[in-house]
Amino acid sequence: MKLIMLGAPGAGKGTQAQILSDKYCIPTISTGAIIRGAIKNETPTGKLAKGYIDRGELVPDDVVIGIIKERLSEDDCTGGFILDGFPRTIPQAEALDSLGIEIDRVVDIEVDDDLIVKRLSGRRECSKCGATYHVVNNPSEKGDICERCSAPLIRRADDNPETIKSRLSVYHSQTEPLIEFYKSKGNLLVADGNGSLDATYNAIIKALEA
Ligand code: AMP
């Protein structure tokens, strides 16, 4: 199974991908997490990407395409994968096509903008493994530390009000056109993501297994 999770930042792509990964025993590949790792390790890619992430802009296509190409060539991707946060532009989607990768389903999680702002403000992330939580909707059972690896939870630097605004506007102008792109290929599924985590999960499963 090769899946793409589409949706605005904060729509729940990462959280739902995490659950689907466990269900289908396939890895989730998050370009955002890979880039944040590169920034933390101060690699050349990380240094290049930092300014873009901090401003809420997209990292240039060629950089992200390079990252995904390398990651998809690893052994754990042979049985399928879930892409979280890639593609985010039409050229990125075309690059996937030209790599000969056939995507089975594209899940578009739709959430209203005002709810996105509330969600991103309460989002927390594990500083070590990248698992995502929300202080109200999806708290860690261990409080301020990660349920999975016990590392401290942090608020992402780009989850601040100014950056959230520009990320949402980037989403509408550059990523939303992918909905039509995949609709015309016939593999788009739409799930309402305005409800609870469980309601969104059920909507996704219903669409996937229909
Ligand atoms: P995310 O964790 O998916 O919200 O991504 C965080 C940030 O990483 C985004 O705001 C972008 O700056 C960058 N990023 C992640 N994935 C991509 C992508 N496919 N194309 C361009 N930039 C990306």
CSV table of C-alpha atoms and ligand atoms in Angstrom, one decimal:
chain,number,residue,atom,x,y,z
A,1,MET,CA,0.0,0.0,0.0
A,2,LYS,CA,1.4,3.4,-1.1
A,3,LEU,CA,-0.5,6.2,0.5
A,4,ILE,CA,-0.3,10.0,0.5
A,5,MET,CA,-1.7,12.1,3.3
A,6,LEU,CA,-2.9,15.5,2.0
A,7,GLY,CA,-4.2,18.4,4.0
A,8,ALA,CA,-3.3,21.7,5.6
A,9,PRO,CA,-0.7,21.9,8.4
A,10,GLY,CA,-2.5,20.7,11.5
A,11,ALA,CA,-5.1,18.8,9.7
A,12,GLY,CA,-3.9,15.6,11.5
A,13,LYS,CA,-1.9,14.0,8.7
A,14,GLY,CA,1.0,13.1,10.9
A,15,THR,CA,-1.2,11.7,13.7
A,16,GLN,CA,-3.4,9.7,11.4
A,17,ALA,CA,-0.3,8.5,9.4
A,18,GLN,CA,1.2,7.2,12.7
A,19,ILE,CA,-1.9,5.1,13.4
A,20,LEU,CA,-2.2,3.8,9.8
A,21,SER,CA,1.5,2.9,9.9
A,22,ASP,CA,0.9,0.7,12.9
A,23,LYS,CA,-2.2,-0.8,11.3
A,24,TYR,CA,-0.7,-1.6,7.9
A,25,CYS,CA,2.9,-2.2,9.2
A,26,ILE,CA,4.4,0.2,6.7
A,27,PRO,CA,6.6,3.2,7.5
A,28,THR,CA,5.5,6.8,7.6
A,29,ILE,CA,7.8,9.2,5.8
A,30,SER,CA,7.5,12.8,6.9
A,31,THR,CA,9.5,15.3,4.9
A,32,GLY,CA,9.0,17.8,7.7
A,33,ALA,CA,10.5,15.4,10.3
A,34,ILE,CA,13.4,14.6,8.0
A,35,ILE,CA,14.1,18.3,7.5
A,36,ARG,CA,13.8,19.1,11.2
A,37,GLY,CA,16.3,16.2,11.9
A,38,ALA,CA,18.7,17.7,9.3
A,39,ILE,CA,18.4,21.2,11.0
A,40,LYS,CA,19.1,19.6,14.4
A,41,ASN,CA,22.2,17.8,13.0
A,42,GLU,CA,23.3,21.0,11.2
A,43,THR,CA,23.8,19.2,7.9
A,44,PRO,CA,24.1,21.2,4.7
A,45,THR,CA,20.5,20.4,3.8
A,46,GLY,CA,19.4,21.5,7.3
A,47,LYS,CA,21.3,24.8,7.1
A,48,LEU,CA,19.7,25.5,3.7
A,49,ALA,CA,16.2,24.6,4.9
A,50,LYS,CA,16.2,26.4,8.2
A,51,GLY,CA,15.2,29.8,6.9
A,52,TYR,CA,12.3,28.5,4.9
A,53,ILE,CA,10.9,26.5,7.8
A,54,ASP,CA,11.3,29.4,10.2
A,55,ARG,CA,9.4,31.7,7.8
A,56,GLY,CA,6.6,29.1,7.2
A,57,GLU,CA,7.6,28.8,3.5
A,58,LEU,CA,8.2,25.7,1.5
A,59,VAL,CA,11.7,24.3,1.1
A,60,PRO,CA,12.7,24.4,-2.6
A,61,ASP,CA,11.3,21.5,-4.6
A,62,ASP,CA,14.7,20.1,-5.8
A,63,VAL,CA,15.9,19.8,-2.1
A,64,VAL,CA,12.7,18.0,-1.0
A,65,ILE,CA,12.6,15.8,-4.0
A,66,GLY,CA,16.2,14.8,-3.4
A,67,ILE,CA,15.3,13.9,0.3
A,68,ILE,CA,12.3,11.8,-0.7
A,69,LYS,CA,14.2,10.0,-3.5
A,70,GLU,CA,16.9,8.9,-1.1
A,71,ARG,CA,14.4,7.9,1.6
A,72,LEU,CA,12.2,5.8,-0.7
A,73,SER,CA,15.1,3.8,-1.9
A,74,GLU,CA,15.6,2.4,1.6
A,75,ASP,CA,14.7,-1.2,2.2
A,76,ASP,CA,11.8,-0.6,4.6
A,77,CYS,CA,9.8,1.1,1.7
A,78,THR,CA,9.6,-2.0,-0.5
A,79,GLY,CA,6.3,-3.2,1.1
A,80,GLY,CA,4.7,0.3,0.9
A,81,PHE,CA,4.7,3.5,2.8
A,82,ILE,CA,2.7,6.5,3.9
A,83,LEU,CA,3.9,9.9,2.7
A,84,ASP,CA,3.1,12.7,5.3
A,85,GLY,CA,3.8,16.2,3.9
A,86,PHE,CA,5.0,15.2,0.5
A,87,PRO,CA,4.1,16.1,-2.2
A,88,ARG,CA,3.3,19.7,-1.4
A,89,THR,CA,3.5,21.2,-4.9
A,90,ILE,CA,2.5,20.0,-8.4
A,91,PRO,CA,6.2,19.7,-9.4
A,92,GLN,CA,6.8,17.4,-6.4
A,93,ALA,CA,3.8,15.2,-7.4
A,94,GLU,CA,5.2,15.1,-11.0
A,95,ALA,CA,8.6,14.1,-9.6
A,96,LEU,CA,7.0,11.1,-7.8
A,97,ASP,CA,5.4,10.1,-11.1
A,98,SER,CA,8.6,10.4,-13.0
A,99,LEU,CA,10.3,8.1,-10.4
A,100,GLY,CA,7.7,5.5,-11.5
A,101,ILE,CA,6.1,5.4,-8.1
A,102,GLU,CA,2.4,4.4,-8.4
A,103,ILE,CA,0.4,5.8,-5.5
A,104,ASP,CA,-2.6,3.7,-4.5
A,105,ARG,CA,-4.6,6.2,-2.5
A,106,VAL,CA,-4.4,9.9,-1.7
A,107,VAL,CA,-6.2,10.8,1.6
A,108,ASP,CA,-7.2,14.4,1.8
A,109,ILE,CA,-8.1,15.4,5.3
A,110,GLU,CA,-10.3,18.5,5.2
A,111,VAL,CA,-10.3,20.9,8.2
A,112,ASP,CA,-11.6,24.5,8.5
A,113,ASP,CA,-8.9,27.2,8.7
A,114,ASP,CA,-10.1,28.6,12.1
A,115,LEU,CA,-9.8,25.1,13.7
A,116,ILE,CA,-6.3,24.6,12.1
A,117,VAL,CA,-5.1,27.7,14.0
A,118,LYS,CA,-6.4,26.3,17.3
A,119,ARG,CA,-5.0,22.9,16.7
A,120,LEU,CA,-1.5,24.1,15.8
A,121,SER,CA,-1.3,26.3,18.9
A,122,GLY,CA,-1.9,23.3,21.1
A,123,ARG,CA,0.2,20.8,19.2
A,124,ARG,CA,3.2,19.2,20.9
A,125,GLU,CA,5.9,17.0,19.4
A,126,CYS,CA,8.4,14.5,20.9
A,127,SER,CA,11.9,16.0,20.8
A,128,LYS,CA,13.4,12.6,20.1
A,129,CYS,CA,11.1,10.4,18.0
A,130,GLY,CA,8.8,13.1,16.5
A,131,ALA,CA,5.5,11.5,17.7
A,132,THR,CA,2.8,14.2,17.7
A,133,TYR,CA,0.3,15.1,20.5
A,134,HIS,CA,-2.2,17.8,21.3
A,135,VAL,CA,-2.6,19.3,24.8
A,136,VAL,CA,-6.4,18.9,24.7
A,137,ASN,CA,-7.3,16.5,21.8
A,138,ASN,CA,-4.6,14.0,22.1
A,139,PRO,CA,-2.5,14.4,25.2
A,140,SER,CA,0.4,12.1,26.1
A,141,GLU,CA,-0.6,9.7,28.9
A,142,LYS,CA,2.8,10.6,30.5
A,143,GLY,CA,2.1,14.3,30.6
A,144,ASP,CA,5.0,16.4,29.3
A,145,ILE,CA,6.9,13.4,28.1
A,146,CYS,CA,6.5,11.0,25.1
A,147,GLU,CA,4.4,7.9,25.6
A,148,ARG,CA,6.6,6.0,23.1
A,149,CYS,CA,10.1,7.0,24.1
A,150,SER,CA,9.8,9.1,27.3
A,151,ALA,CA,11.7,12.1,25.8
A,152,PRO,CA,10.4,15.6,26.6
A,153,LEU,CA,7.6,17.0,24.4
A,154,ILE,CA,8.2,20.4,22.8
A,155,ARG,CA,6.2,23.0,20.8
A,156,ARG,CA,7.5,23.3,17.3
A,157,ALA,CA,9.2,26.6,16.5
A,158,ASP,CA,6.9,27.0,13.4
A,159,ASP,CA,3.7,26.5,15.5
A,160,ASN,CA,3.6,30.2,16.4
A,161,PRO,CA,0.7,32.5,15.3
A,162,GLU,CA,2.6,34.5,12.6
A,163,THR,CA,4.2,31.4,11.0
A,164,ILE,CA,0.9,29.5,11.2
A,165,LYS,CA,-0.7,32.3,9.1
A,166,SER,CA,1.9,32.1,6.4
A,167,ARG,CA,1.9,28.2,6.4
A,168,LEU,CA,-1.9,28.3,5.8
A,169,SER,CA,-1.6,30.7,3.0
A,170,VAL,CA,1.2,28.7,1.4
A,171,TYR,CA,-1.0,25.6,1.7
A,172,HIS,CA,-3.9,27.2,-0.1
A,173,SER,CA,-1.8,28.6,-2.9
A,174,GLN,CA,0.7,25.8,-3.5
A,175,THR,CA,-0.6,22.6,-2.0
A,176,GLU,CA,-4.3,22.7,-2.5
A,177,PRO,CA,-4.0,22.4,-6.3
A,178,LEU,CA,-2.9,18.8,-5.6
A,179,ILE,CA,-6.5,17.9,-4.7
A,180,GLU,CA,-7.6,18.5,-8.4
A,181,PHE,CA,-4.3,16.8,-9.6
A,182,TYR,CA,-5.1,13.5,-7.8
A,183,LYS,CA,-8.9,13.8,-8.3
A,184,SER,CA,-8.2,13.7,-12.0
A,185,LYS,CA,-6.1,10.6,-11.6
A,186,GLY,CA,-9.0,8.9,-9.8
A,187,ASN,CA,-7.3,8.0,-6.5
A,188,LEU,CA,-8.4,10.8,-4.2
A,189,LEU,CA,-10.3,10.0,-1.0
A,190,VAL,CA,-11.7,12.9,1.1
A,191,ALA,CA,-12.1,12.5,4.9
A,192,ASP,CA,-13.7,15.1,7.2
A,193,GLY,CA,-11.0,16.1,9.7
A,194,ASN,CA,-13.0,18.6,11.7
A,195,GLY,CA,-14.1,16.1,14.3
A,196,SER,CA,-12.2,14.2,17.0
A,197,LEU,CA,-9.1,12.1,16.2
A,198,ASP,CA,-11.2,8.9,16.4
A,199,ALA,CA,-13.9,10.4,14.1
A,200,THR,CA,-11.2,11.4,11.5
A,201,TYR,CA,-9.6,7.9,11.8
A,202,ASN,CA,-13.0,6.3,11.2
A,203,ALA,CA,-13.7,8.5,8.2
A,204,ILE,CA,-10.3,7.6,6.7
A,205,ILE,CA,-10.8,3.9,7.2
A,206,LYS,CA,-14.3,4.0,5.8
A,207,ALA,CA,-13.0,5.8,2.7
A,208,LEU,CA,-9.9,3.4,2.4
A,209,GLU,CA,-11.9,0.2,2.8
A,210,ALA,CA,-15.0,1.3,0.7
B,1,AMP,P1,5.4,19.6,8.3
B,1,AMP,O1,6.1,18.9,9.5
B,1,AMP,O2,4.9,18.6,7.3
B,1,AMP,O3,4.4,20.6,8.8
B,1,AMP,O4,6.6,20.5,7.6
B,1,AMP,C1,7.2,21.5,8.3
B,1,AMP,C2,7.9,22.4,7.3
B,1,AMP,O5,8.9,21.7,6.5
B,1,AMP,C3,7.0,23.1,6.2
B,1,AMP,O6,6.4,24.2,6.6
B,1,AMP,C4,8.1,23.3,5.1
B,1,AMP,O7,8.8,24.5,5.4
B,1,AMP,C5,9.0,22.1,5.2
B,1,AMP,N1,8.5,21.0,4.3
B,1,AMP,C6,8.0,19.8,4.7
B,1,AMP,N2,7.7,19.0,3.7
B,1,AMP,C7,7.9,19.8,2.6
B,1,AMP,C8,7.7,19.6,1.2
B,1,AMP,N3,7.2,18.5,0.7
B,1,AMP,N4,8.0,20.6,0.4
B,1,AMP,C9,8.5,21.8,0.8
B,1,AMP,N5,8.7,22.0,2.1
B,1,AMP,C10,8.4,21.1,3.0
